Amino acid sequence: MAEGGCTWLVFTGSLAAGDALELERQLGDHRLAQAHAWLWDMTGLIDLDLICAHALLRAIRRAAPGPVRIRGARRTVVRTLRRAGMGAADAIHDDRPLRTVDQ
């Protein structure tokens, strides 16, 4: 990743409560803060539980350097993200267009 670029993170499989601490640790890596934005590709994410959704939200609030865009999330994943508070500004969409998540 070039300094000031966009960091693309790909999520696949399932994220459950047991993954929350590791997820927060990885998203807190100082190298991610060098990007001007994060792109989260959730096309391959099958299931996301509420605990991990809260972990994602905490990571955004603590470490995201700028906008976070979510791409390709399934309806169930979007629903869980909204329940965690990430969709409060109607910024998460399961469409292909990239949308910004408010911090």
C-alpha atoms as an extended CHARMM CRD file, in Angstrom:
* protein
*
       103  EXT
         1         1  MET       CA              0.0000000000        0.0000000000        0.0000000000  PROA      1               0.0000000000
         2         2  ALA       CA              1.3230000000        3.3920000000       -0.9140000000  PROA      2               0.0000000000
         3         3  GLU       CA              1.1450000000        6.0020000000        1.7940000000  PROA      3               0.0000000000
         4         4  GLY       CA             -2.0330000000        7.9870000000        1.3540000000  PROA      4               0.0000000000
         5         5  GLY       CA             -3.6380000000        5.3310000000       -0.8420000000  PROA      5               0.0000000000
         6         6  CYS       CA             -6.7490000000        3.2660000000       -0.3230000000  PROA      6               0.0000000000
         7         7  THR       CA             -6.5150000000        0.0560000000        1.6950000000  PROA      7               0.0000000000
         8         8  TRP       CA             -8.6470000000       -2.7510000000        0.3010000000  PROA      8               0.0000000000
         9         9  LEU       CA             -9.7160000000       -5.3510000000        2.8830000000  PROA      9               0.0000000000
        10        10  VAL       CA            -11.4860000000       -8.5160000000        1.7510000000  PROA      10              0.0000000000
        11        11  PHE       CA            -13.7720000000      -10.3510000000        4.1690000000  PROA      11              0.0000000000
        12        12  THR       CA            -14.7460000000      -13.9760000000        3.4670000000  PROA      12              0.0000000000
        13        13  GLY       CA            -16.4740000000      -16.8120000000        5.2640000000  PROA      13              0.0000000000
        14        14  SER       CA            -18.0750000000      -16.1490000000        8.6330000000  PROA      14              0.0000000000
        15        15  LEU       CA            -17.1000000000      -13.7740000000       11.4180000000  PROA      15              0.0000000000
        16        16  ALA       CA            -18.3270000000      -14.8660000000       14.8370000000  PROA      16              0.0000000000
        17        17  ALA       CA            -17.8060000000      -13.7120000000       18.4240000000  PROA      17              0.0000000000
        18        18  GLY       CA            -14.5690000000      -15.6730000000       18.7410000000  PROA      18              0.0000000000
        19        19  ASP       CA            -13.0540000000      -13.6010000000       15.9180000000  PROA      19              0.0000000000
        20        20  ALA       CA            -13.8180000000      -10.1630000000       17.3740000000  PROA      20              0.0000000000
        21        21  LEU       CA            -10.5760000000       -9.5330000000       19.3030000000  PROA      21              0.0000000000
        22        22  GLU       CA             -8.3460000000      -10.6800000000       16.4490000000  PROA      22              0.0000000000
        23        23  LEU       CA            -10.3930000000       -8.6090000000       14.0060000000  PROA      23              0.0000000000
        24        24  GLU       CA             -9.9680000000       -5.4740000000       16.1290000000  PROA      24              0.0000000000
        25        25  ARG       CA             -6.2560000000       -6.1880000000       16.5630000000  PROA      25              0.0000000000
        26        26  GLN       CA             -5.7140000000       -6.5210000000       12.8230000000  PROA      26              0.0000000000
        27        27  LEU       CA             -7.7750000000       -3.4400000000       11.9790000000  PROA      27              0.0000000000
        28        28  GLY       CA             -5.7950000000       -1.4790000000       14.5660000000  PROA      28              0.0000000000
        29        29  ASP       CA             -2.5190000000       -2.0870000000       12.7000000000  PROA      29              0.0000000000
        30        30  HSD       CA             -0.7540000000        1.2770000000       12.3590000000  PROA      30              0.0000000000
        31        31  ARG       CA             -0.0380000000        0.6230000000        8.6660000000  PROA      31              0.0000000000
        32        32  LEU       CA             -3.7620000000        0.8080000000        7.8800000000  PROA      32              0.0000000000
        33        33  ALA       CA             -3.8850000000        4.3440000000        9.2640000000  PROA      33              0.0000000000
        34        34  GLN       CA             -1.5130000000        5.4800000000        6.4990000000  PROA      34              0.0000000000
        35        35  ALA       CA             -4.2460000000        5.1460000000        3.8830000000  PROA      35              0.0000000000
        36        36  HSD       CA             -6.6600000000        7.9650000000        3.1260000000  PROA      36              0.0000000000
        37        37  ALA       CA             -9.5880000000        5.5180000000        2.9510000000  PROA      37              0.0000000000
        38        38  TRP       CA            -10.5480000000        1.8980000000        3.5660000000  PROA      38              0.0000000000
        39        39  LEU       CA            -12.4850000000       -0.2490000000        1.1080000000  PROA      39              0.0000000000
        40        40  TRP       CA            -14.1220000000       -3.3170000000        2.6200000000  PROA      40              0.0000000000
        41        41  ASP       CA            -15.0850000000       -5.9300000000        0.0570000000  PROA      41              0.0000000000
        42        42  MET       CA            -17.6690000000       -8.1020000000        1.8000000000  PROA      42              0.0000000000
        43        43  THR       CA            -18.7760000000      -10.0380000000       -1.2710000000  PROA      43              0.0000000000
        44        44  GLY       CA            -17.4520000000      -13.3000000000        0.1970000000  PROA      44              0.0000000000
        45        45  LEU       CA            -18.6580000000      -12.6930000000        3.7610000000  PROA      45              0.0000000000
        46        46  ILE       CA            -21.4350000000      -15.1930000000        4.3940000000  PROA      46              0.0000000000
        47        47  ASP       CA            -22.2590000000      -14.4330000000        8.0050000000  PROA      47              0.0000000000
        48        48  LEU       CA            -21.4460000000      -11.6630000000       10.4710000000  PROA      48              0.0000000000
        49        49  ASP       CA            -22.5990000000      -11.7720000000       14.0620000000  PROA      49              0.0000000000
        50        50  LEU       CA            -23.4620000000       -8.6810000000       16.0660000000  PROA      50              0.0000000000
        51        51  ILE       CA            -20.3540000000       -8.8530000000       18.2630000000  PROA      51              0.0000000000
        52        52  CYS       CA            -18.0790000000       -8.7060000000       15.2050000000  PROA      52              0.0000000000
        53        53  ALA       CA            -20.1790000000       -5.9250000000       13.6960000000  PROA      53              0.0000000000
        54        54  HSD       CA            -19.5740000000       -3.9010000000       16.8660000000  PROA      54              0.0000000000
        55        55  ALA       CA            -15.8570000000       -4.7350000000       16.6130000000  PROA      55              0.0000000000
        56        56  LEU       CA            -15.8460000000       -3.3640000000       13.0510000000  PROA      56              0.0000000000
        57        57  LEU       CA            -17.5910000000       -0.1950000000       14.2030000000  PROA      57              0.0000000000
        58        58  ARG       CA            -15.0900000000        0.2830000000       17.0490000000  PROA      58              0.0000000000
        59        59  ALA       CA            -12.2180000000       -0.1720000000       14.5920000000  PROA      59              0.0000000000
        60        60  ILE       CA            -13.6880000000        2.4790000000       12.3040000000  PROA      60              0.0000000000
        61        61  ARG       CA            -14.1400000000        4.9490000000       15.1400000000  PROA      61              0.0000000000
        62        62  ARG       CA            -10.6980000000        4.3000000000       16.5710000000  PROA      62              0.0000000000
        63        63  ALA       CA             -8.4490000000        3.8000000000       13.5600000000  PROA      63              0.0000000000
        64        64  ALA       CA            -10.0460000000        4.6460000000       10.2250000000  PROA      64              0.0000000000
        65        65  PRO       CA             -8.1290000000        7.5240000000        8.6570000000  PROA      65              0.0000000000
        66        66  GLY       CA            -11.0170000000        8.6380000000        6.4950000000  PROA      66              0.0000000000
        67        67  PRO       CA            -14.0300000000        7.1730000000        4.7630000000  PROA      67              0.0000000000
        68        68  VAL       CA            -14.7690000000        3.4500000000        4.8980000000  PROA      68              0.0000000000
        69        69  ARG       CA            -16.5560000000        2.0580000000        1.8640000000  PROA      69              0.0000000000
        70        70  ILE       CA            -18.3840000000       -1.2490000000        1.9540000000  PROA      70              0.0000000000
        71        71  ARG       CA            -18.9140000000       -3.2040000000       -1.2220000000  PROA      71              0.0000000000
        72        72  GLY       CA            -20.9270000000       -6.3150000000       -2.0000000000  PROA      72              0.0000000000
        73        73  ALA       CA            -22.3260000000       -7.0950000000        1.4560000000  PROA      73              0.0000000000
        74        74  ARG       CA            -25.1780000000       -9.6100000000        1.5810000000  PROA      74              0.0000000000
        75        75  ARG       CA            -28.5230000000       -8.5080000000        3.0000000000  PROA      75              0.0000000000
        76        76  THR       CA            -27.9940000000      -10.3920000000        6.2530000000  PROA      76              0.0000000000
        77        77  VAL       CA            -24.5650000000       -8.7920000000        6.7080000000  PROA      77              0.0000000000
        78        78  VAL       CA            -25.9710000000       -5.3300000000        5.9500000000  PROA      78              0.0000000000
        79        79  ARG       CA            -28.7530000000       -5.9270000000        8.4680000000  PROA      79              0.0000000000
        80        80  THR       CA            -26.2240000000       -6.8510000000       11.1530000000  PROA      80              0.0000000000
        81        81  LEU       CA            -24.0510000000       -3.8230000000       10.3560000000  PROA      81              0.0000000000
        82        82  ARG       CA            -27.0990000000       -1.5680000000       10.6560000000  PROA      82              0.0000000000
        83        83  ARG       CA            -28.0490000000       -3.1500000000       13.9890000000  PROA      83              0.0000000000
        84        84  ALA       CA            -24.5470000000       -2.3230000000       15.2350000000  PROA      84              0.0000000000
        85        85  GLY       CA            -25.0660000000        1.3250000000       14.2660000000  PROA      85              0.0000000000
        86        86  MET       CA            -23.0610000000        1.5210000000       11.0600000000  PROA      86              0.0000000000
        87        87  GLY       CA            -26.0590000000        2.1830000000        8.8550000000  PROA      87              0.0000000000
        88        88  ALA       CA            -27.5050000000        4.9890000000       10.9240000000  PROA      88              0.0000000000
        89        89  ALA       CA            -26.7290000000        7.4800000000        8.1720000000  PROA      89              0.0000000000
        90        90  ASP       CA            -28.0410000000        5.1200000000        5.4750000000  PROA      90              0.0000000000
        91        91  ALA       CA            -24.5070000000        4.7360000000        4.1450000000  PROA      91              0.0000000000
        92        92  ILE       CA            -24.2410000000        0.9550000000        3.7460000000  PROA      92              0.0000000000
        93        93  HSD       CA            -25.6260000000       -0.5870000000        0.5920000000  PROA      93              0.0000000000
        94        94  ASP       CA            -25.4460000000       -4.0870000000       -0.7970000000  PROA      94              0.0000000000
        95        95  ASP       CA            -25.2030000000       -2.6920000000       -4.3310000000  PROA      95              0.0000000000
        96        96  ARG       CA            -22.0300000000       -2.6120000000       -6.3520000000  PROA      96              0.0000000000
        97        97  PRO       CA            -21.6200000000        1.1800000000       -6.0990000000  PROA      97              0.0000000000
        98        98  LEU       CA            -19.2800000000        2.1450000000       -3.3000000000  PROA      98              0.0000000000
        99        99  ARG       CA            -20.7780000000        4.0920000000       -0.4230000000  PROA      99              0.0000000000
       100       100  THR       CA            -19.1100000000        5.8530000000        2.4570000000  PROA      100             0.0000000000
       101       101  VAL       CA            -19.7270000000        4.8310000000        6.0560000000  PROA      101             0.0000000000
       102       102  ASP       CA            -19.8630000000        7.8020000000        8.4140000000  PROA      102             0.0000000000
       103       103  GLN       CA            -17.4210000000        7.5800000000       11.2840000000  PROA      103             0.0000000000
